[in-house]
Coordinates of C-alpha atoms in Angstrom, one line a residue:
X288 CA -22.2 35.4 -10.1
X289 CA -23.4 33.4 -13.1
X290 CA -23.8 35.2 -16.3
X291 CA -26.4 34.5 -18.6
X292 CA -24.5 33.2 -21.8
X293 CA -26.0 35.0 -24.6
X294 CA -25.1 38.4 -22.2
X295 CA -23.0 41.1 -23.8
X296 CA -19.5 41.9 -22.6
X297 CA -20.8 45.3 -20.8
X298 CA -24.0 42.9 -19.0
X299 CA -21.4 40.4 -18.3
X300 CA -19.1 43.2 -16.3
X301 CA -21.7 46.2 -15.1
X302 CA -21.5 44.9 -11.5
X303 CA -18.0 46.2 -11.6
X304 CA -17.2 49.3 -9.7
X305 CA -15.0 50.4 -12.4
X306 CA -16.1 54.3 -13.5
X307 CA -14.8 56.9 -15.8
X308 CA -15.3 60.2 -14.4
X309 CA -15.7 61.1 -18.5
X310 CA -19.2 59.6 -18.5
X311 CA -20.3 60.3 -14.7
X312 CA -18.8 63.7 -13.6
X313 CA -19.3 63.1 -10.1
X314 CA -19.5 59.2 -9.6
X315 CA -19.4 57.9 -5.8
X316 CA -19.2 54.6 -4.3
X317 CA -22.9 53.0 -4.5
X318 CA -24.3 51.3 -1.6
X319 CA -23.7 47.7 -2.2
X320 CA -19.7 48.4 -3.1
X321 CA -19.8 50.9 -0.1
X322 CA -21.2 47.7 2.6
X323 CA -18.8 45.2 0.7
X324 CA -15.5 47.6 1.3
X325 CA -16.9 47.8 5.5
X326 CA -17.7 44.3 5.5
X327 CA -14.4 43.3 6.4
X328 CA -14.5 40.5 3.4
X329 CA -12.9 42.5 1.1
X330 CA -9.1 41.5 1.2
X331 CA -7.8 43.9 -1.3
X332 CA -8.9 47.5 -2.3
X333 CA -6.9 49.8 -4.8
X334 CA -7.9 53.3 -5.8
X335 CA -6.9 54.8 -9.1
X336 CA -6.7 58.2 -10.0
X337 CA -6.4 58.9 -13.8
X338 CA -5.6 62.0 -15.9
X339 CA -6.4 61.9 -19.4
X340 CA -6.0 64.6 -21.3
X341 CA -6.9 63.9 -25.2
X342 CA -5.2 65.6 -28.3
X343 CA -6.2 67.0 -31.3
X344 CA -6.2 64.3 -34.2
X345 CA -3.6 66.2 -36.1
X346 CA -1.4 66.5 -32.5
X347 CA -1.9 63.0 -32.3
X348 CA -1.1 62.2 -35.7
X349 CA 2.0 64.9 -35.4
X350 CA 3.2 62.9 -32.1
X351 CA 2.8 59.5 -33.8
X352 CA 5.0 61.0 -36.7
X353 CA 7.7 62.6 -34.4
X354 CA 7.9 59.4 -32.5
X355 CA 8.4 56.9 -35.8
X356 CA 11.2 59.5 -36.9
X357 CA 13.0 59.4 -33.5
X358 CA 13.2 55.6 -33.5
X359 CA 14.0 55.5 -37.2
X360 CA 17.1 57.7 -36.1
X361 CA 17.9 55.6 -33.1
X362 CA 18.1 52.6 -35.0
X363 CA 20.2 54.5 -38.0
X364 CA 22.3 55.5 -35.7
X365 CA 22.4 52.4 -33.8
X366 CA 21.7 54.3 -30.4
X367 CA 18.4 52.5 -29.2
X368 CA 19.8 53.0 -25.7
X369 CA 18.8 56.3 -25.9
X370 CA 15.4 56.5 -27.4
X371 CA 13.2 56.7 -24.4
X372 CA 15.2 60.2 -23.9
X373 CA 13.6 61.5 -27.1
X374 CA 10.0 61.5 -25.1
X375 CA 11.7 63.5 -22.1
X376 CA 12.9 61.3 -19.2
X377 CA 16.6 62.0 -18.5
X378 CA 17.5 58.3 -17.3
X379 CA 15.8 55.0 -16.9
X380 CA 15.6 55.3 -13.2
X381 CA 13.2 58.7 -13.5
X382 CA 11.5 56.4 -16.9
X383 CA 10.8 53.4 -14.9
X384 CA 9.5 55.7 -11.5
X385 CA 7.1 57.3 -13.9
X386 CA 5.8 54.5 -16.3
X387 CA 6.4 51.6 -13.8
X388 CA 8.3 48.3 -14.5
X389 CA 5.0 46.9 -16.3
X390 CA 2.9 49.3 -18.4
X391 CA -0.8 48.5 -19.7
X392 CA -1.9 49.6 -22.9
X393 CA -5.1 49.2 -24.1
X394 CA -5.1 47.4 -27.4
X395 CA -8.2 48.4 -29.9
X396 CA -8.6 45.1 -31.0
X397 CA -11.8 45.7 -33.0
X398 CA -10.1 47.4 -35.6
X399 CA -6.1 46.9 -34.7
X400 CA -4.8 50.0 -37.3
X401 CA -1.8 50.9 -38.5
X402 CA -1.8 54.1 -35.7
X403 CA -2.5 51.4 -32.9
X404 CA 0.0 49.0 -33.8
X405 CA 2.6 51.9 -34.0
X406 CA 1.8 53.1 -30.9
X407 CA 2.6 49.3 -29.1
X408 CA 5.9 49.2 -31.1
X409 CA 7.1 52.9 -30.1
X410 CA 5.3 52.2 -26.4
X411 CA 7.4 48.7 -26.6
X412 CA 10.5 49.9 -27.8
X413 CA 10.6 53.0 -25.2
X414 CA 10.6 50.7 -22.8
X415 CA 13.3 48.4 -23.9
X416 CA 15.6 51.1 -24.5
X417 CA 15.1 52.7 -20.7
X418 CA 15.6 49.0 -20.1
X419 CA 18.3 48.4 -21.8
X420 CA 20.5 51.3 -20.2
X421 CA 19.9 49.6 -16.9
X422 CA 21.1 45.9 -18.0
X423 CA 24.3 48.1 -19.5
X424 CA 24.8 49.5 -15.9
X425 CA 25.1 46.2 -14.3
X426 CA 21.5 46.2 -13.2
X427 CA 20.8 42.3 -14.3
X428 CA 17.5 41.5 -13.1
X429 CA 16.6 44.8 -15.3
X430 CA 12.5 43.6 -16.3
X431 CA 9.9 45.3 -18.1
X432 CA 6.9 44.2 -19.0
X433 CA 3.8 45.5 -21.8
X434 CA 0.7 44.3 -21.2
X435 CA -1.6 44.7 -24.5
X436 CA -5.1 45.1 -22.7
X437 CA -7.5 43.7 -25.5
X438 CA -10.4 42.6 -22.6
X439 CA -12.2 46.7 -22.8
X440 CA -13.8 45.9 -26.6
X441 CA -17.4 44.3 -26.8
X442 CA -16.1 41.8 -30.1
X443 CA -12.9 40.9 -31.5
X444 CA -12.1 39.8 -35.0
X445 CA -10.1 36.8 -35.5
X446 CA -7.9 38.4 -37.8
X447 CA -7.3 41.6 -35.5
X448 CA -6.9 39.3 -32.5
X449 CA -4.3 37.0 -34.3
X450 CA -2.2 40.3 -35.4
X451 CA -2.3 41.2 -31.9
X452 CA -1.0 38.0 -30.8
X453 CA 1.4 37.9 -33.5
X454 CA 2.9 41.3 -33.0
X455 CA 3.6 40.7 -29.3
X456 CA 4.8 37.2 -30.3
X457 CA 7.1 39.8 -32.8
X458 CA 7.9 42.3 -30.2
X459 CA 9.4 40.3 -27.5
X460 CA 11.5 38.4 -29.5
X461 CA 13.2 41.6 -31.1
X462 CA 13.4 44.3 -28.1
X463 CA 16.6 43.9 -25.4
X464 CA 16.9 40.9 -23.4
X465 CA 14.3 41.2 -19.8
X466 CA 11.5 43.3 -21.9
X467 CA 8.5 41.1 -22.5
X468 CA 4.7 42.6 -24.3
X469 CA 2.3 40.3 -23.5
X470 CA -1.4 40.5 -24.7
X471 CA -3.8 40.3 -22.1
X472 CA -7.6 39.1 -23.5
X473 CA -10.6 37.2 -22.1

């Protein structure tokens, strides 16, 4: 479907089926999507279910805080292998069953603040310490993979967008060996 190029991001993308049961309470299936998923063309079909439940700014902040202080102590203590336990999960089997072997997080590149570039660094190095407790096991294919989703913001700043890049750039090349974060933008 050709897109008009002086079209915004949300023109360019509102013939997606892709809702948020935040702005439409009870959103079904329209008719065209409804025909295309009977045709028999479609070759591939996922549904998502998401809960999201939103904190206060100060629990956010508070979390944000707690979780910069647990890796500070991992890393004086020079027990990264453990950090993931900090958030909960009692081994990286029950870690990796709940977040998956590649994790998306959406990256606000409009603005790119301190908060959101902690968040990708303690999201980054949770997963390279589950990680890393399954490579010590003998598990040597061990992967993980972030995904820093910058494609959900209307514009992106050079600046922003090149700190993104650089910080995943950053990222993989300090976290355990088989743990990639790779931006993802369009």
């Amino acid at each position: 479907m050709p897109t008009p190029s002086g079209a915004t991001k949300a023109e360019k993308f509102a013939h997606h089926q892709l809702r948020s049961l935040l702005d439409e309470g009870k959103a079904s299936e329209d008719d065209p999507w409804e025909k295309m998923l009977l045709s028999g063309l479609c070759q591939l079909h996922a549904e998502v279910n998401i809960d999201l439940a939103l904190p206060s700014s100060a629990e956010a902040e508070a979390c944000l805080l707690s979780g910069v202080e647990q890796l500070s102590e991992a890393f004086d203590k020079s027990n990264l292998r453990s950090f993931y336990k900090s958030f909960g999960w009692s081994d990286a089997k029950e870690y990796f069953s709940s977040m998956g072997e590649t994790q998306v997080m959406l990256v606000d590149i409009d603005h790119n603040d301190s908060d959101d570039r902690l968040a990708i660094i303690l999201l980054a190095f949770q997963a390279a310490s589950a990680n890393l407790e399954r490579l010590e096991k003998g598990e040597t294919e061990a992967k993980a993979t972030i995904l820093l989703d910058g494609r959900t913001y209307e514009t992106a700043g050079g600046l922003t967008l090149w700190r993104s890049l650089q910080l995943a750039s950053r990222l993989t090349a300090a976290l355990a060996p088989g743990v990639e974060v790779l931006p993802v933008i369009s």
